[in-house]
mmCIF file of C-alpha atoms in Angstrom:
data_model
loop_
_atom_site.group_PDB
_atom_site.id
_atom_site.type_symbol
_atom_site.label_atom_id
_atom_site.label_comp_id
_atom_site.label_asym_id
_atom_site.label_seq_id
_atom_site.Cartn_x
_atom_site.Cartn_y
_atom_site.Cartn_z
ATOM 1 C CA UNK A 1 -87.690 -55.116 -64.321
ATOM 2 C CA UNK A 2 -89.735 -54.141 -61.302
ATOM 3 C CA UNK A 3 -89.591 -50.451 -62.137
ATOM 4 C CA UNK A 4 -91.160 -50.995 -65.591
ATOM 5 C CA UNK A 5 -94.573 -50.902 -63.922
ATOM 6 C CA UNK A 6 -95.836 -53.812 -65.988
ATOM 7 C CA UNK A 7 -99.546 -54.135 -65.459
ATOM 8 C CA UNK A 8 -100.884 -57.308 -63.933
ATOM 9 C CA UNK A 9 -103.049 -59.476 -66.131
ATOM 10 C CA UNK A 10 -105.485 -61.586 -64.203
ATOM 11 C CA UNK A 11 -108.011 -64.162 -65.305
ATOM 12 C CA UNK A 12 -109.918 -67.046 -63.795
ATOM 13 C CA UNK A 13 -109.068 -70.467 -65.213
ATOM 14 C CA UNK A 14 -110.342 -73.938 -64.597
ATOM 15 C CA UNK A 15 -107.953 -76.801 -63.870
ATOM 16 C CA UNK A 16 -107.484 -77.780 -67.555
ATOM 17 C CA UNK A 17 -106.915 -74.237 -68.799
ATOM 18 C CA UNK A 18 -104.266 -73.415 -66.217
ATOM 19 C CA UNK A 19 -102.240 -76.502 -67.247
ATOM 20 C CA UNK A 20 -102.365 -75.404 -70.873
ATOM 21 C CA UNK A 21 -100.992 -71.935 -69.934
ATOM 22 C CA UNK A 22 -98.094 -73.526 -68.063
ATOM 23 C CA UNK A 23 -98.954 -72.585 -64.487
ATOM 24 C CA UNK A 24 -98.039 -75.215 -61.920
ATOM 25 C CA UNK A 25 -99.158 -75.821 -58.355
ATOM 26 C CA UNK A 26 -96.005 -76.235 -56.249
ATOM 27 C CA UNK A 27 -95.250 -77.012 -52.601
ATOM 28 C CA UNK A 28 -98.391 -79.093 -52.127
ATOM 29 C CA UNK A 29 -100.698 -76.077 -52.500
ATOM 30 C CA UNK A 30 -104.343 -76.947 -53.018
ATOM 31 C CA UNK A 31 -106.643 -75.028 -55.294
ATOM 32 C CA UNK A 32 -110.279 -75.472 -56.118
ATOM 33 C CA UNK A 33 -111.713 -76.104 -59.574
ATOM 34 C CA UNK A 34 -111.208 -72.462 -60.493
ATOM 35 C CA UNK A 35 -108.246 -70.271 -59.626
ATOM 36 C CA UNK A 36 -106.879 -66.839 -60.498
ATOM 37 C CA UNK A 37 -103.923 -66.931 -62.866
ATOM 38 C CA UNK A 38 -101.636 -63.883 -62.559
ATOM 39 C CA UNK A 39 -99.263 -62.852 -65.349
ATOM 40 C CA UNK A 40 -96.893 -59.884 -65.388
ATOM 41 C CA UNK A 41 -94.816 -61.145 -68.301
ATOM 42 C CA UNK A 42 -95.729 -64.477 -69.934
ATOM 43 C CA UNK A 43 -92.040 -65.211 -70.633
ATOM 44 C CA UNK A 44 -91.171 -65.211 -66.915
ATOM 45 C CA UNK A 45 -94.202 -65.356 -64.686
ATOM 46 C CA UNK A 46 -97.470 -67.259 -64.911
ATOM 47 C CA UNK A 47 -98.589 -67.926 -61.369
ATOM 48 C CA UNK A 48 -101.550 -69.478 -59.644
ATOM 49 C CA UNK A 49 -102.787 -66.896 -57.215
ATOM 50 C CA UNK A 50 -103.825 -67.764 -53.723
ATOM 51 C CA UNK A 51 -103.322 -64.307 -52.278
ATOM 52 C CA UNK A 52 -103.054 -60.599 -52.837
ATOM 53 C CA UNK A 53 -100.980 -59.124 -55.664
ATOM 54 C CA UNK A 54 -99.978 -55.599 -56.600
ATOM 55 C CA UNK A 55 -101.560 -53.791 -59.520
ATOM 56 C CA UNK A 56 -98.213 -53.252 -61.265
ATOM 57 C CA UNK A 57 -94.613 -54.303 -60.646
ATOM 58 C CA UNK A 58 -93.570 -50.702 -59.917
ATOM 59 C CA UNK A 59 -95.670 -50.766 -56.748
ATOM 60 C CA UNK A 60 -93.312 -53.367 -55.287
ATOM 61 C CA UNK A 61 -90.395 -50.957 -54.905
ATOM 62 C CA UNK A 62 -87.235 -52.456 -53.422
ATOM 63 C CA UNK A 63 -87.095 -56.251 -53.799
ATOM 64 C CA UNK A 64 -84.471 -58.040 -51.656
ATOM 65 C CA UNK A 65 -83.960 -61.803 -51.938
ATOM 66 C CA UNK A 66 -83.137 -63.249 -48.504
ATOM 67 C CA UNK A 67 -83.007 -66.978 -49.347
ATOM 68 C CA UNK A 68 -83.278 -69.426 -52.195
ATOM 69 C CA UNK A 69 -83.502 -73.192 -52.339
ATOM 70 C CA UNK A 70 -84.308 -76.109 -54.629
ATOM 71 C CA UNK A 71 -87.854 -77.451 -54.372
ATOM 72 C CA UNK A 72 -87.749 -79.853 -57.321
ATOM 73 C CA UNK A 73 -85.536 -80.660 -60.288
ATOM 74 C CA UNK A 74 -85.065 -77.406 -62.179
ATOM 75 C CA UNK A 75 -87.347 -75.465 -59.814
ATOM 76 C CA UNK A 76 -86.020 -72.882 -57.335
ATOM 77 C CA UNK A 77 -87.921 -71.150 -54.569
ATOM 78 C CA UNK A 78 -86.925 -67.668 -53.499
ATOM 79 C CA UNK A 79 -87.997 -65.772 -50.431
ATOM 80 C CA UNK A 80 -87.767 -62.007 -50.484
ATOM 81 C CA UNK A 81 -88.804 -58.822 -48.750
ATOM 82 C CA UNK A 82 -90.383 -55.991 -50.687
ATOM 83 C CA UNK A 83 -91.101 -52.316 -50.119
ATOM 84 C CA UNK A 84 -90.540 -50.923 -46.610
ATOM 85 C CA UNK A 85 -89.696 -54.362 -45.152
ATOM 86 C CA UNK A 86 -86.933 -54.799 -47.745
ATOM 87 C CA UNK A 87 -85.575 -51.344 -46.938
ATOM 88 C CA UNK A 88 -85.619 -52.170 -43.201
ATOM 89 C CA UNK A 89 -83.823 -55.464 -43.873
ATOM 90 C CA UNK A 90 -81.099 -53.731 -45.908
ATOM 91 C CA UNK A 91 -80.640 -51.126 -43.164
ATOM 92 C CA UNK A 92 -80.223 -53.899 -40.557
ATOM 93 C CA UNK A 93 -77.650 -55.631 -42.762
ATOM 94 C CA UNK A 94 -75.726 -52.382 -43.234
ATOM 95 C CA UNK A 95 -75.781 -51.764 -39.473
ATOM 96 C CA UNK A 96 -74.376 -55.241 -38.832
ATOM 97 C CA UNK A 97 -71.713 -54.778 -41.517
ATOM 98 C CA UNK A 98 -70.708 -51.462 -39.931
ATOM 99 C CA UNK A 99 -70.348 -53.205 -36.546
ATOM 100 C CA UNK A 100 -68.113 -55.885 -38.057
ATOM 101 C CA UNK A 101 -65.954 -53.242 -39.731
ATOM 102 C CA UNK A 102 -65.610 -51.363 -36.444
ATOM 103 C CA UNK A 103 -64.541 -54.560 -34.656
ATOM 104 C CA UNK A 104 -61.831 -54.976 -37.281
ATOM 105 C CA UNK A 105 -60.693 -51.317 -36.999
ATOM 106 C CA UNK A 106 -62.409 -50.263 -40.268
ATOM 107 C CA UNK A 107 -60.219 -52.005 -42.841
ATOM 108 C CA UNK A 108 -60.328 -50.767 -46.444
ATOM 109 C CA UNK A 109 -60.856 -54.339 -47.682
ATOM 110 C CA UNK A 110 -63.133 -56.222 -45.266
ATOM 111 C CA UNK A 111 -62.853 -59.557 -47.093
ATOM 112 C CA UNK A 112 -59.067 -59.379 -47.049
ATOM 113 C CA UNK A 113 -59.078 -58.515 -43.334
ATOM 114 C CA UNK A 114 -61.336 -61.451 -42.458
ATOM 115 C CA UNK A 115 -59.285 -63.814 -44.631
ATOM 116 C CA UNK A 116 -56.109 -62.677 -42.833
ATOM 117 C CA UNK A 117 -57.748 -63.319 -39.444
ATOM 118 C CA UNK A 118 -58.836 -66.789 -40.518
ATOM 119 C CA UNK A 119 -55.326 -67.617 -41.768
ATOM 120 C CA UNK A 120 -53.810 -66.334 -38.515
ATOM 121 C CA UNK A 121 -56.257 -68.417 -36.489
ATOM 122 C CA UNK A 122 -55.373 -71.516 -38.524
ATOM 123 C CA UNK A 123 -51.636 -70.859 -38.028
ATOM 124 C CA UNK A 124 -52.079 -70.345 -34.270
ATOM 125 C CA UNK A 125 -54.164 -73.517 -33.969
ATOM 126 C CA UNK A 126 -51.386 -75.530 -35.650
ATOM 127 C CA UNK A 127 -48.811 -73.880 -33.400
ATOM 128 C CA UNK A 128 -50.832 -74.792 -30.299
ATOM 129 C CA UNK A 129 -51.218 -78.371 -31.521
ATOM 130 C CA UNK A 130 -47.425 -78.531 -32.011
ATOM 131 C CA UNK A 131 -46.826 -77.232 -28.494
ATOM 132 C CA UNK A 132 -49.283 -79.771 -27.092
ATOM 133 C CA UNK A 133 -47.477 -82.570 -28.942
ATOM 134 C CA UNK A 134 -44.130 -81.346 -27.605
ATOM 135 C CA UNK A 135 -45.559 -81.137 -24.076
ATOM 136 C CA UNK A 136 -46.971 -84.650 -24.402
ATOM 137 C CA UNK A 137 -43.583 -85.955 -25.534
ATOM 138 C CA UNK A 138 -41.856 -84.312 -22.550
ATOM 139 C CA UNK A 139 -44.452 -85.730 -20.133
ATOM 140 C CA UNK A 140 -43.972 -89.154 -21.694
ATOM 141 C CA UNK A 141 -40.181 -88.942 -21.202
ATOM 142 C CA UNK A 142 -40.643 -87.810 -17.594
ATOM 143 C CA UNK A 143 -43.109 -90.619 -16.893
ATOM 144 C CA UNK A 144 -40.729 -93.261 -18.255
ATOM 145 C CA UNK A 145 -38.227 -92.203 -15.613
ATOM 146 C CA UNK A 146 -40.812 -92.808 -12.875
ATOM 147 C CA UNK A 147 -41.605 -96.421 -13.791
ATOM 148 C CA UNK A 148 -40.884 -98.784 -10.888
ATOM 149 C CA UNK A 149 -40.947 -102.541 -10.665
ATOM 150 C CA UNK A 150 -43.505 -103.800 -8.181
ATOM 151 C CA UNK A 151 -43.841 -107.567 -7.764
ATOM 152 C CA UNK A 152 -42.102 -108.200 -11.090
ATOM 153 C CA UNK A 153 -44.409 -105.801 -12.989
ATOM 154 C CA UNK A 154 -43.458 -102.396 -14.305
ATOM 155 C CA UNK A 155 -45.743 -99.970 -12.536
ATOM 156 C CA UNK A 156 -46.455 -96.279 -12.909
ATOM 157 C CA UNK A 157 -48.947 -94.368 -10.816
ATOM 158 C CA UNK A 158 -49.005 -90.700 -11.601
ATOM 159 C CA UNK A 159 -51.492 -87.875 -11.925
ATOM 160 C CA UNK A 160 -50.994 -86.149 -15.267
ATOM 161 C CA UNK A 161 -52.623 -82.952 -16.522
ATOM 162 C CA UNK A 162 -52.735 -82.615 -20.303
ATOM 163 C CA UNK A 163 -54.589 -80.094 -22.498
ATOM 164 C CA UNK A 164 -56.622 -82.560 -24.571
ATOM 165 C CA UNK A 165 -57.595 -86.136 -25.243
ATOM 166 C CA UNK A 166 -55.259 -86.183 -28.246
ATOM 167 C CA UNK A 167 -52.365 -85.116 -26.000
ATOM 168 C CA UNK A 168 -53.225 -87.984 -23.650
ATOM 169 C CA UNK A 169 -53.156 -90.459 -26.563
ATOM 170 C CA UNK A 170 -49.752 -89.108 -27.650
ATOM 171 C CA UNK A 171 -48.438 -89.597 -24.136
ATOM 172 C CA UNK A 172 -49.751 -93.134 -23.664
ATOM 173 C CA UNK A 173 -48.885 -94.603 -27.056
#
């Protein structure tokens, strides 16, 4: 827990000693023969230190994870904001969430409202596709009536406006 104010333990280790303690150099970081090893709790955190650290975990304050990813088998990398930057980030996220709610007329259940919009959009897309197919079929029927024989060859010359390439394929085939 960050608020426990666990004190940082720091020592200088050579390359062999830091392997014995379980610290690993990740992401291609390069360290010299000696490096600081930082420990807040040996069960969870033994780190090689290439930068500044706080004196105790309580000094960190708010800790907001903003991304995580795999860097190796069984190893995850997290990126986070702490302290005032984390607070600023959360405020920005809340402001954006408020804007989205306002756009949707402040629904009680935002997730449900967005899901309903997505379902409606999917339904309307299918309806439009159906209308395009129907229009293509009608155009095809109309075009068949315009076919004329020229020099023993069925000929059709017509300018056709259709809503999409798929509609054109439906009409031609």
